[in-house]
Short mmCIF file of C-alpha atoms and ligand atoms in Angstrom, two decimals:
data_model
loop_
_atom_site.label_atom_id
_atom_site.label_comp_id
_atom_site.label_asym_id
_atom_site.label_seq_id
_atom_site.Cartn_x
_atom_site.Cartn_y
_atom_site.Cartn_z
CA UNK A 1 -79.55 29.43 38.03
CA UNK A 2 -79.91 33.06 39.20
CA UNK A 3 -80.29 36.04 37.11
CA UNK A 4 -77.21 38.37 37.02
CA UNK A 5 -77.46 41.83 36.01
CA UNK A 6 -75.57 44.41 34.50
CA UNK A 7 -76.52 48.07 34.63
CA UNK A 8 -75.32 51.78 34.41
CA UNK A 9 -74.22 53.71 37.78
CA UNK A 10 -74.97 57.27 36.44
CA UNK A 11 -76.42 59.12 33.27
CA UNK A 12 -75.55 56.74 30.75
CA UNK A 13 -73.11 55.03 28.34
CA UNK A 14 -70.84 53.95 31.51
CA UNK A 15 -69.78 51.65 28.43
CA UNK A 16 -72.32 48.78 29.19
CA UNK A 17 -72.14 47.72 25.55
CA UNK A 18 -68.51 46.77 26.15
CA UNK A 19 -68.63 44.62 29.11
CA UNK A 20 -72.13 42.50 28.11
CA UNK A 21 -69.98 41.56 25.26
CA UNK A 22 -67.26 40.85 27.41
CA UNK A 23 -69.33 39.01 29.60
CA UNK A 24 -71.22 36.98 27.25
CA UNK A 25 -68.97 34.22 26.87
CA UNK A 26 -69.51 33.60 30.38
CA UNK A 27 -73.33 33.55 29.77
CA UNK A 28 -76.04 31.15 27.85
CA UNK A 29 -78.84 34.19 27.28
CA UNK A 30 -78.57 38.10 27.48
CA UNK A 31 -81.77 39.84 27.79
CA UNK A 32 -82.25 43.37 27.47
CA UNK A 33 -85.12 44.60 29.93
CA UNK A 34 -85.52 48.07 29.26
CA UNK A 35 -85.69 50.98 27.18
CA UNK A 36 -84.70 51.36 23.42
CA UNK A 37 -83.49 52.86 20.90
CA UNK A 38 -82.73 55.65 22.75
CA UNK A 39 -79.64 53.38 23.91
CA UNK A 40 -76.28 53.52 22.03
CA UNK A 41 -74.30 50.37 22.78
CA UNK A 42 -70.72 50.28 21.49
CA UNK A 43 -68.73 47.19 21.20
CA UNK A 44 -65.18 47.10 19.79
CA UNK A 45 -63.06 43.97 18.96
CA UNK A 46 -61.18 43.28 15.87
CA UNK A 47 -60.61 46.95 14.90
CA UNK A 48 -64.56 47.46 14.76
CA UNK A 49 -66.79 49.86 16.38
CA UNK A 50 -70.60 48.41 16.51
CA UNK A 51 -73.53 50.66 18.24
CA UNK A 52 -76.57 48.72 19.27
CA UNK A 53 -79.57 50.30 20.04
CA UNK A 54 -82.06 47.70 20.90
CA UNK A 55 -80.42 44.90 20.21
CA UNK A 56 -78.38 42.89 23.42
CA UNK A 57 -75.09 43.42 23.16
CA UNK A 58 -74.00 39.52 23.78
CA UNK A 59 -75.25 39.33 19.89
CA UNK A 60 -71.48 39.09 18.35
CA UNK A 61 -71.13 35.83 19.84
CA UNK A 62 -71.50 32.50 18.39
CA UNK A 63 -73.59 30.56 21.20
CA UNK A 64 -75.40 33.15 23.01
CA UNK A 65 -79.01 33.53 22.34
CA UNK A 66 -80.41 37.31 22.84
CA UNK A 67 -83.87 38.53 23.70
CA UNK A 68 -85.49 41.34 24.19
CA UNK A 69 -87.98 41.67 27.15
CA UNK A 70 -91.16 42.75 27.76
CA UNK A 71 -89.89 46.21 29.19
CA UNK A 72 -88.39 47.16 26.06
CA UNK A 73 -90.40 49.34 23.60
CA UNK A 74 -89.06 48.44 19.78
CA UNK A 75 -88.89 51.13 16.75
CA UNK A 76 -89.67 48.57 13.70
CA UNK A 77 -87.52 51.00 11.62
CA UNK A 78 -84.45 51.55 13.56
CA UNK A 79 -84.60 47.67 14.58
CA UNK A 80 -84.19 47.15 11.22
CA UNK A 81 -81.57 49.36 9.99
CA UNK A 82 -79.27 47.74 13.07
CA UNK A 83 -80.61 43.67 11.48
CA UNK A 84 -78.73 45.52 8.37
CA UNK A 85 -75.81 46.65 9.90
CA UNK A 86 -75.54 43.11 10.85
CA UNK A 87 -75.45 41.64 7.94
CA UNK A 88 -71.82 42.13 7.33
CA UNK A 89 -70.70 40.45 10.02
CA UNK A 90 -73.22 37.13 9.28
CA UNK A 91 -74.76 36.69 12.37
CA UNK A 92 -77.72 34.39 12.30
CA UNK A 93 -80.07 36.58 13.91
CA UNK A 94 -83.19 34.58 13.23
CA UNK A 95 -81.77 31.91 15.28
CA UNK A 96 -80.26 34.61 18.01
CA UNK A 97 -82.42 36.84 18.77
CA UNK A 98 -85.92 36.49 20.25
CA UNK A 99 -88.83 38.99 21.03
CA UNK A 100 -90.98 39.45 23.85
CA UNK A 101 -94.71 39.44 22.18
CA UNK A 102 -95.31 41.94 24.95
CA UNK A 103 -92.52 44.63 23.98
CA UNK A 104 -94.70 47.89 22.74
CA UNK A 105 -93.50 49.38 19.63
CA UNK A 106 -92.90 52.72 19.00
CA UNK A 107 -95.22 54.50 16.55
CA UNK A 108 -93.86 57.22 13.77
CA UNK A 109 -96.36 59.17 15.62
CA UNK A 110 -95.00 58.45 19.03
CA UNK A 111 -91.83 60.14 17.31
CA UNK A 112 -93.43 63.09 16.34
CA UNK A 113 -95.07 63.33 19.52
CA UNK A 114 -91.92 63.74 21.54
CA UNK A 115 -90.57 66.09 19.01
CA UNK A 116 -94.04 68.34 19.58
CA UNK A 117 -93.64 67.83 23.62
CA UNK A 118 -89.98 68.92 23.91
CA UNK A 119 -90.71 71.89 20.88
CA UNK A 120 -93.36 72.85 23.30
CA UNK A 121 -91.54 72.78 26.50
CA UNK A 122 -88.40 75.26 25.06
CA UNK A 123 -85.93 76.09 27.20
CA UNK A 124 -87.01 73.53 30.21
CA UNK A 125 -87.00 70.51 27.64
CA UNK A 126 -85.71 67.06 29.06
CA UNK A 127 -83.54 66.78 26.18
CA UNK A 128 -85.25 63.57 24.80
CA UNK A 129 -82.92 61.44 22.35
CA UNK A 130 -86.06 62.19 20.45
CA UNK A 131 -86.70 58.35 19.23
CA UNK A 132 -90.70 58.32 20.90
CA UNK A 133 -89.50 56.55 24.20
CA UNK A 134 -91.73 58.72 26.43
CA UNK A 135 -94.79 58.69 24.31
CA UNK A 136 -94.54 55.10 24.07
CA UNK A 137 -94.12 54.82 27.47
CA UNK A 138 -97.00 57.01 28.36
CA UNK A 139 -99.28 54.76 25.89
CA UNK A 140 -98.00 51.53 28.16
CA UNK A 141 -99.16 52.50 31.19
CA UNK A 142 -101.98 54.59 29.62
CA UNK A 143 -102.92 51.32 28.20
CA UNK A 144 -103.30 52.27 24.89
CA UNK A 145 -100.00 50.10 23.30
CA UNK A 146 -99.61 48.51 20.63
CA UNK A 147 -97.66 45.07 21.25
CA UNK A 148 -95.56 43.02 19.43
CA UNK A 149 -97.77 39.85 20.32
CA UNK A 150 -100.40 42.31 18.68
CA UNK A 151 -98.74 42.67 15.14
CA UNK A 152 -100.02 38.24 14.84
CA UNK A 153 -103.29 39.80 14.63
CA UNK A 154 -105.97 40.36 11.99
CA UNK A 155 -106.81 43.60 13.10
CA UNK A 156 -103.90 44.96 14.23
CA UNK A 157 -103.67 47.78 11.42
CA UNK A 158 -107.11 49.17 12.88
CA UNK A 159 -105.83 49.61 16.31
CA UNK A 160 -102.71 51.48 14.76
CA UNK A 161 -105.34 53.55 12.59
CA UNK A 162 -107.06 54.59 15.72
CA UNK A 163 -103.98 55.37 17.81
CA UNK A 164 -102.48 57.42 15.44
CA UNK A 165 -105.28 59.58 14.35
CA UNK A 166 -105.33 60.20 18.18
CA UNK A 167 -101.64 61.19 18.26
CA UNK A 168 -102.17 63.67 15.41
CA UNK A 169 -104.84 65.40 17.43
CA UNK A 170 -102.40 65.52 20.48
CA UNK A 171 -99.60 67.00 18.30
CA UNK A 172 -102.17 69.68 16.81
CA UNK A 173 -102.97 70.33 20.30
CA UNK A 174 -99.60 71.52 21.19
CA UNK A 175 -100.05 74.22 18.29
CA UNK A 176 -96.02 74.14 17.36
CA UNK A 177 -94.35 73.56 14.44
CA UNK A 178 -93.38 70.18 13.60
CA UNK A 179 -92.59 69.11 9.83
CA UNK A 180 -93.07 65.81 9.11
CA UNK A 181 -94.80 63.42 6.49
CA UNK A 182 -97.09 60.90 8.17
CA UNK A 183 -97.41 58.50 5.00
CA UNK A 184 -93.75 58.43 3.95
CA UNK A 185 -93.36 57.32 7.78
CA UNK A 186 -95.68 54.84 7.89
CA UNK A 187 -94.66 53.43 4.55
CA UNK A 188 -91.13 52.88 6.03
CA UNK A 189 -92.93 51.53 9.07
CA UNK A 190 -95.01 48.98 7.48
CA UNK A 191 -91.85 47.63 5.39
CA UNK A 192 -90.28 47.22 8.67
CA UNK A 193 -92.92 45.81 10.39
CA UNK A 194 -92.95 42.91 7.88
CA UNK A 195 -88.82 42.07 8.65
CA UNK A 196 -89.29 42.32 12.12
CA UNK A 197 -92.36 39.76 11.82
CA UNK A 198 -89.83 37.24 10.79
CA UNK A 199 -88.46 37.09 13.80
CA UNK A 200 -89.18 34.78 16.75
CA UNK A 201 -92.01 36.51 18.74
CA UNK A 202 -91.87 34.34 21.99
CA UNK A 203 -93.69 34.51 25.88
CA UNK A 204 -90.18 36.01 26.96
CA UNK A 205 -90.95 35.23 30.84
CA UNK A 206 -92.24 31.57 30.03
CA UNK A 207 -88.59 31.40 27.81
CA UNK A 208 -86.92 32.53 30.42
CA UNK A 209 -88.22 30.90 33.72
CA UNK A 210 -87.62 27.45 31.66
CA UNK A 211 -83.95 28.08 30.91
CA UNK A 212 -83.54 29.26 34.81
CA UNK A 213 -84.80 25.97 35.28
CA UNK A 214 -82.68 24.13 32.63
CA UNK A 215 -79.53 25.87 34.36
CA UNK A 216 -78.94 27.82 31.88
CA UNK A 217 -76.95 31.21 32.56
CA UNK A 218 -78.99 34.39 32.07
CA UNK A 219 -77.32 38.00 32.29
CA UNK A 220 -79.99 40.91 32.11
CA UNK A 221 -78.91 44.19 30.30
CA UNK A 222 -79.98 47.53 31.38
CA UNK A 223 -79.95 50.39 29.34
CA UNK A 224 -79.56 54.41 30.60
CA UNK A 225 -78.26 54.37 33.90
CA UNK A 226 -79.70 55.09 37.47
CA UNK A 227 -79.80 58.46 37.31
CA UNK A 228 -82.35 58.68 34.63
CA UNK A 229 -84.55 56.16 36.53
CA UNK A 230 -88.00 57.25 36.03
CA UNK A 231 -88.30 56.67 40.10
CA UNK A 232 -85.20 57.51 41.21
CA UNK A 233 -83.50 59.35 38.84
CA UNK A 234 -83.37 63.33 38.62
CA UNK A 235 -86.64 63.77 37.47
CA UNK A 236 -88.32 65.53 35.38
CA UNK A 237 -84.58 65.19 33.70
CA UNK A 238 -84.71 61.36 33.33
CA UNK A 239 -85.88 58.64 30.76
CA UNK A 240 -89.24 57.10 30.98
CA UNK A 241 -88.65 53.49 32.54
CA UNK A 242 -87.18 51.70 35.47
CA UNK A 243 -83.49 51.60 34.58
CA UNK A 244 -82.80 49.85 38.14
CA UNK A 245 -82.69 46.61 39.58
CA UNK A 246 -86.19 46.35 40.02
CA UNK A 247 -86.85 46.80 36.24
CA UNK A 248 -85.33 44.07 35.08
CA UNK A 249 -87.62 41.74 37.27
CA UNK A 250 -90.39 44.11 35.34
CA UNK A 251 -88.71 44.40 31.87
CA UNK A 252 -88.46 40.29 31.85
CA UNK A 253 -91.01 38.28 34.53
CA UNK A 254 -87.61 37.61 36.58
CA UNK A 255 -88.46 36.84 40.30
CA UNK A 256 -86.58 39.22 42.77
CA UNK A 257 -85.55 36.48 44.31
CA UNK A 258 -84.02 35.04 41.20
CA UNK A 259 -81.49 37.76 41.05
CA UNK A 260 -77.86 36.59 41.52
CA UNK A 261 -75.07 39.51 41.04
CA UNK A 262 -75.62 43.07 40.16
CA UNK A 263 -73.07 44.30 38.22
CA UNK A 264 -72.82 48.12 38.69
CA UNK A 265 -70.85 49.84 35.95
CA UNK A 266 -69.85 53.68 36.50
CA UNK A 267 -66.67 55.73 34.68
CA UNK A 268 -64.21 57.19 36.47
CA UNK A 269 -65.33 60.61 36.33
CA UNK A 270 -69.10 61.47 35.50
CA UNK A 271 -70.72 62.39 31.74
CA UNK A 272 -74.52 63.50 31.14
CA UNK A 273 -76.21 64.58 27.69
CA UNK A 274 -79.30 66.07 27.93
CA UNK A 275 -80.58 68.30 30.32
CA UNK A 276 -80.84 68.16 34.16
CA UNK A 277 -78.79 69.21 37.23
CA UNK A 278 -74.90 67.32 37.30
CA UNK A 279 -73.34 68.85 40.61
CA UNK A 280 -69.51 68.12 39.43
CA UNK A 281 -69.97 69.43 35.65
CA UNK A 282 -67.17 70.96 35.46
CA UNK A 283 -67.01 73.92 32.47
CA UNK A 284 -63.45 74.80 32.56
CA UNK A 285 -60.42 73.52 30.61
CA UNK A 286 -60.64 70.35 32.79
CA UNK A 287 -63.98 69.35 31.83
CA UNK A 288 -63.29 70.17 27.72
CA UNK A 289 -59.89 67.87 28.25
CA UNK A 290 -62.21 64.83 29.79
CA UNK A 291 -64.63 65.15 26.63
CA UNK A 292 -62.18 65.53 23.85
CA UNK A 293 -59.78 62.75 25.55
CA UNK A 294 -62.88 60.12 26.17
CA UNK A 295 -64.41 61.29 23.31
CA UNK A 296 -67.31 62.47 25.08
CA UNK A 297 -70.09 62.39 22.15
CA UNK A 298 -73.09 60.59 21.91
CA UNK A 299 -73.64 57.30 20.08
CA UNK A 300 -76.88 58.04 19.31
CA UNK A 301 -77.13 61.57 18.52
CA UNK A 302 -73.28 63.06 18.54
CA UNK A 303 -74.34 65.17 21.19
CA UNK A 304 -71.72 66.67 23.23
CA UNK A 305 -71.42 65.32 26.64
CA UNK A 306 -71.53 67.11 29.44
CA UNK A 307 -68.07 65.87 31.77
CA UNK A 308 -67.67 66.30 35.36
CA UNK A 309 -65.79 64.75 38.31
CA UNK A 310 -67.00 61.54 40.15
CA UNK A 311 -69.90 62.27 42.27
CA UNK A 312 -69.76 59.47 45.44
CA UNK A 313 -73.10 61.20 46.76
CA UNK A 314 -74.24 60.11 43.48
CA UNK A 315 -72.77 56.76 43.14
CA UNK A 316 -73.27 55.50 46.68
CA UNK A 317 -76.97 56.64 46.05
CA UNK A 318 -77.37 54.00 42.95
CA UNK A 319 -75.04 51.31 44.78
CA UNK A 320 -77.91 51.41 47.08
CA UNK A 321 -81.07 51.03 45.50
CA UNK A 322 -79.68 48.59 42.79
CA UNK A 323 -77.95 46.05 45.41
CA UNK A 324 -75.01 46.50 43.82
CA UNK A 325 -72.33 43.11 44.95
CA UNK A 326 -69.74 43.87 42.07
CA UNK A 327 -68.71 47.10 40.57
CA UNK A 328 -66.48 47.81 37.06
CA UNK A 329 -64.67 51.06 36.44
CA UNK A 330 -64.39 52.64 32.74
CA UNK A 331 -62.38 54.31 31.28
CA UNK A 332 -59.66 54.72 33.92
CA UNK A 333 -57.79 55.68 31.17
CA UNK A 334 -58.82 58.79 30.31
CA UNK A 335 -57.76 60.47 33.27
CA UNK A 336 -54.38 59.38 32.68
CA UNK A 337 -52.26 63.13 32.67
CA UNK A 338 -54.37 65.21 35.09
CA UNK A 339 -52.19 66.35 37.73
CA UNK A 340 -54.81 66.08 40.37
CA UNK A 341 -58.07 64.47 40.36
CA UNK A 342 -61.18 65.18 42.10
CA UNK A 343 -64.09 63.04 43.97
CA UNK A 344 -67.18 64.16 45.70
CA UNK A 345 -67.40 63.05 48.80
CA UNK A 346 -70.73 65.14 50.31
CA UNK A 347 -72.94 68.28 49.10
CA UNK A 348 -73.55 71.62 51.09
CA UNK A 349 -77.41 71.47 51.43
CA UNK A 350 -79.09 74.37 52.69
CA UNK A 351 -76.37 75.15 54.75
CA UNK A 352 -75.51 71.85 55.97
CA UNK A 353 -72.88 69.17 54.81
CA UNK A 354 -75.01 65.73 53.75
CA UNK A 355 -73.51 62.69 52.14
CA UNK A 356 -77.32 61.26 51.11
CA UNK A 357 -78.95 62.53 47.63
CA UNK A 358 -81.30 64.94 48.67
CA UNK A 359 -84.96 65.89 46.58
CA UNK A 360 -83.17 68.91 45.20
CA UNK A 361 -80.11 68.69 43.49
CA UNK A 362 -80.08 72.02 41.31
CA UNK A 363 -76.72 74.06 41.22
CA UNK A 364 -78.60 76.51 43.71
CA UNK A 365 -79.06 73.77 46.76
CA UNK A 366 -76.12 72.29 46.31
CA UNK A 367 -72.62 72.39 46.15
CA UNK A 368 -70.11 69.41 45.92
CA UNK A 369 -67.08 69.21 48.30
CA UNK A 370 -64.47 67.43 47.13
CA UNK A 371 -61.13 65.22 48.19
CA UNK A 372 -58.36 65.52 46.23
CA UNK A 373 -56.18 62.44 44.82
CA UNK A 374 -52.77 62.79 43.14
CA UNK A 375 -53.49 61.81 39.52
CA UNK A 376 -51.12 59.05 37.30
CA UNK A 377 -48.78 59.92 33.84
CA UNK A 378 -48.77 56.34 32.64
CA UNK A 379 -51.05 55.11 29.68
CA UNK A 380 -53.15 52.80 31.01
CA UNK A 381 -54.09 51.61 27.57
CA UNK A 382 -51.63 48.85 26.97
CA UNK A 383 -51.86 47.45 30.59
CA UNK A 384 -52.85 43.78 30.71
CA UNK A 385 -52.76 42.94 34.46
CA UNK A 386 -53.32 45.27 37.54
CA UNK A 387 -49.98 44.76 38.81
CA UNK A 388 -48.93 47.06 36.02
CA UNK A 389 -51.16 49.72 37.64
CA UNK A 390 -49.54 52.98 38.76
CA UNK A 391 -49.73 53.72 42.99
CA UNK A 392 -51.92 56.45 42.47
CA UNK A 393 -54.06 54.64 40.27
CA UNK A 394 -54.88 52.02 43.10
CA UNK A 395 -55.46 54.97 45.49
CA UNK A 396 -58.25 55.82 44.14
CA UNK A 397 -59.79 52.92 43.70
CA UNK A 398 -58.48 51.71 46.97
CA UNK A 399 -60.88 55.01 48.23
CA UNK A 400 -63.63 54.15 45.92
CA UNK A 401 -64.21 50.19 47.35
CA UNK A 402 -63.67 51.35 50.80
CA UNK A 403 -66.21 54.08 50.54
CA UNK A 404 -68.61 52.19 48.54
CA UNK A 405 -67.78 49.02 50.35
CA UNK A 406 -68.22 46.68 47.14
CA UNK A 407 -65.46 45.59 45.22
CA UNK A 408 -64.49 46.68 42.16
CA UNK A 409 -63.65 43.46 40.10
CA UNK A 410 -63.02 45.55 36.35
CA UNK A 411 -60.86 48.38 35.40
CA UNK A 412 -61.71 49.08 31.74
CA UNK A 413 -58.30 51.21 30.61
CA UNK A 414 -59.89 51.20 26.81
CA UNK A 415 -63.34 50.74 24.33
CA UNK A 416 -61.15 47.24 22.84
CA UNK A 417 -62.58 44.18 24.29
CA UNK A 418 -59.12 43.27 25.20
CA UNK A 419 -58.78 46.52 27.18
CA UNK A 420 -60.27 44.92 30.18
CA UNK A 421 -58.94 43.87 33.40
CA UNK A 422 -60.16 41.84 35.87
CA UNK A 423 -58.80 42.56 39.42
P1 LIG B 501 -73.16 52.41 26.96
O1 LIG B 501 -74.33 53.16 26.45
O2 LIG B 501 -73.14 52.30 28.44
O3 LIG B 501 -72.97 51.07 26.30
O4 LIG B 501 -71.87 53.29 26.58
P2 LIG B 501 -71.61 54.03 25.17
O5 LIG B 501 -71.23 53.02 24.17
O6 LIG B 501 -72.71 54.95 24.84
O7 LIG B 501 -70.38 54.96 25.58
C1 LIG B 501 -69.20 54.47 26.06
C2 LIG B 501 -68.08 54.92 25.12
O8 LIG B 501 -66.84 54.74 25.74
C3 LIG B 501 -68.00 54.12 23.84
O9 LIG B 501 -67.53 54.94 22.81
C4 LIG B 501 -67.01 53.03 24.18
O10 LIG B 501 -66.35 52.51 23.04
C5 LIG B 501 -66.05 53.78 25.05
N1 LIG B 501 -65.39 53.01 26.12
C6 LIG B 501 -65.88 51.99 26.87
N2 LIG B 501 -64.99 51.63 27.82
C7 LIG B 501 -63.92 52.44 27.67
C8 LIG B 501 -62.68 52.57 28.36
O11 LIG B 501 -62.39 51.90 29.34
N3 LIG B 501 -61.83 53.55 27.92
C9 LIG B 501 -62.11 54.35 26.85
N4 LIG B 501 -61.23 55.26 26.50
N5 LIG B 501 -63.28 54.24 26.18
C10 LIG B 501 -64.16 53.31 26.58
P1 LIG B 502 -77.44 54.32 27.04
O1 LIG B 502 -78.18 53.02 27.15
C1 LIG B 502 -77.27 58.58 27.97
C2 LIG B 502 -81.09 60.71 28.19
C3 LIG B 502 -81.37 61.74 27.12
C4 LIG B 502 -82.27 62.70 27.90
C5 LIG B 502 -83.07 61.75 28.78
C6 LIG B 502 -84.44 61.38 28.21
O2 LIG B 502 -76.67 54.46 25.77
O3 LIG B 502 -76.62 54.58 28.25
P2 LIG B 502 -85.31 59.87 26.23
O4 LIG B 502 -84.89 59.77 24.78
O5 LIG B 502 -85.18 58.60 26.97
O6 LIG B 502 -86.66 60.50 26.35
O7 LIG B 502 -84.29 60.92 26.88
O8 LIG B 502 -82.30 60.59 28.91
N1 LIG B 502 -80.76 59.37 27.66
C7 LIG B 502 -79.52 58.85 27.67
N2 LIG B 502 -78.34 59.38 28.06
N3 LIG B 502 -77.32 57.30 27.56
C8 LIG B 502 -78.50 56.74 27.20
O9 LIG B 502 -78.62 55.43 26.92
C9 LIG B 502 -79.67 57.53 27.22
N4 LIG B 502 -80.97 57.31 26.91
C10 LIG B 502 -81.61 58.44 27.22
O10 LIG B 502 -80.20 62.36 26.68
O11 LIG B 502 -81.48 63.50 28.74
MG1 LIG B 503 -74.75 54.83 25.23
#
């Protein structure tokens, strides 16, 4: 069986939580390929709100098993607080969840190290969610990681010794202020090392080719969204891993040729937290309605997020490098009320109109043009079926499928699992 995929269309928290969990009853395994726990993941069903972080979202459902690829990089200590926050809801996690051994982990120091980087870079700082993903990252491809395949070993607690007597130099080299208490970290890390060693530790790309094989259903689960591509995204501004296609055949030893659907999720308008250029941020009254009615704050940090209009440039840009064959709309809903609604359609570059992304896409080269759309009063919220949907409504995503030529085969009108429609 192929591989299907499901990934974000723009800056993040498109609400890919929400539809792997939809999804996952259609599926045998969801892997995560990517990132960590700078995701936030929310799922609601049954009047609760759950945020993963590193965890796949398919893990709320009885048959499904979850791993978590190679391509991931795993925080022993927030891994663990989210095992806890399962515990309520009795999910057998040592049966459900599996770990690639070659997943890095993320170091207290790595912590501390982004925390010294972004103190150090002031006013130009990415932003980071500040959980060590870039550090950890950097010690990957460095080749100085510590793996989860490594934590079986004798001698793995020298290795760690050595690394992070090497981060505390680095952090002393960037000569800025940065409180923190190594050994109360590491105690908390060690404890948490220990629960996540009960897990399964397994060769996730042996797992994985043999259940392709057995015909069992795999859906891969990105985290971030294109935009924040390390490659492709609007770097420096971006995250520090392949958050496209191609990283899932990276973040889990899937074939390229093994990949069946891409599932491209985007939200009706655009959000962004963190720094970085966002050519439709809006920062009038518009903008400030968008993030208090989608309740535009981060599940990670409660961040504000920045809110915009829906950038096509943008969006046509990640269709294409992804393959995207299906998209899914979120949070249609929100916009319900606004008298008129905006897209962008192409940029003014240097003086010329261009519908491509260009290199630059600071607020000084370019500026977004936009077509208009009569927007729709109704509450989309309690809508079951699209013929419910108001004209203007299917207007715009009439204009979407026809620019974008791929179908859109969701309209999410709320965060409820219920609130989904399938067109
Ligand atoms: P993810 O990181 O892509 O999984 O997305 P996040 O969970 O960070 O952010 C999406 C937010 O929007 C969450 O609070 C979801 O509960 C919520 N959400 C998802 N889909 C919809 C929708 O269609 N309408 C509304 N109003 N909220 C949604
Ligand atoms: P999910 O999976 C939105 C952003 C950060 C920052 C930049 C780099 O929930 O969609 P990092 O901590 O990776 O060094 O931060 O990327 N960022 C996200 N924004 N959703 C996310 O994940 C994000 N993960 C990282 O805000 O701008
Ligand atoms: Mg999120």
């Amino acid at each position: 069986m192929a591989v299907d995929l499901l990934l974000g269309l723009q800056w993040g928290d498109e609400g890919k939580g929400k539809i792997v969990d939809v999804l996952t009853s259609n599926y045998n395994i969801i892997a995560r390929f990517q990132g960590g726990p700078n995701a936030g993941h929310t799922l609601e069903f049954d009047g609760i709100k759950h945020v993963l972080r590193t965890i796949p979202s398919g893990i709320f459902h009885d048959k499904s098993i979850n791993v978590i690829g190679n391509g991931v990089v795993i925080d022993p200590v927030v891994f663990v607080k989210e095992l806890e926050g399962l515990d309520q809801f009795k999910i057998d996690y040592k049966k459900k969840l599996i770990i690639s051994r070659k997943a890095h982990i993320i170091l207290p120091t790595h912590r501390m190290l982004d925390a010294a980087s972004e103190t150090a870079k002031g006013k130009a700082k990415i932003g980071s969610t500040l959980k060590g993903i870039g550090p950890t990252y950097m010690d990957k491809t460095g080749r100085n990681g510590i793996r989860v395949g490594d934590l079986e070993l004798a001698d793995w607690k020298d290795k760690y010794r050595a690394l992070a007597n090497k981060h505390e130099a680095m952090i002393d080299f960037y000569n800025v202020q940065i409180e923190y208490d190594l050994e109360e970290l590491e105690t908390e890390f060690f404890e948490a090392v220990e629960r996540l060693k009960e897990l399964t530790f397994i060769d996730s790309e042996e797992y994985l080719y043999q259940a392709q094989k057995a015909g069992k259903t795999i859906l891969a689960e990105g985290a971030q969204g294109s935009l924040l591509d390390i490659d492709f995204g609007t770097y420096p501004f971006v995250t520090s891993s392949n958050t496209t296609a191609a990283g899932a055949c990276t973040g889990l030893g899937v074939a390229p040729n093994q990949i069946g659907d891409v599932y491209g999720i985007f939200k009706a308008y655009t959000t962004r937290v963190g720094s970085g250029p966002f050519p439709t941020e809006l920062f009038d009254e518009i903008g400030a309605d968008m993030a208090r009615i989608g309740h535009e704050f981060g599940a990670v940090t409660g961040r504000a997020r920045r809110c915009g209009w829906l950038d096509l440039v943008a969006l046509k840009y990640a269709c294409q490098v992804n393959g995207v064959t299906k998209l899914m709309m979120m949070k249609g809903d929100v916009l319900s009320g606004f008298k008129t609604l905006k897209i962008c359609t192409s940029y003014t570059y240097k003086g010329e109109t261009i519908t491509h992304l260009p290199y630059n896409i600071e607020p000084e080269n370019v500026e977004p043009i936009y077509s208009e759309f009569k927007g729709w009063k109704e509450d989309l919220t309690k809508m079951t079926d699209k013929s419910q949907f108001p004209k203007e409504l299917n207007d715009y995503i009439a204009f979407l499928e026809k620019e974008l030529e791929i179908p859109i085969t969701v309209v999410s009108v709320g965060p409820d699992r219920k609130q989904t429609i399938f067109m």
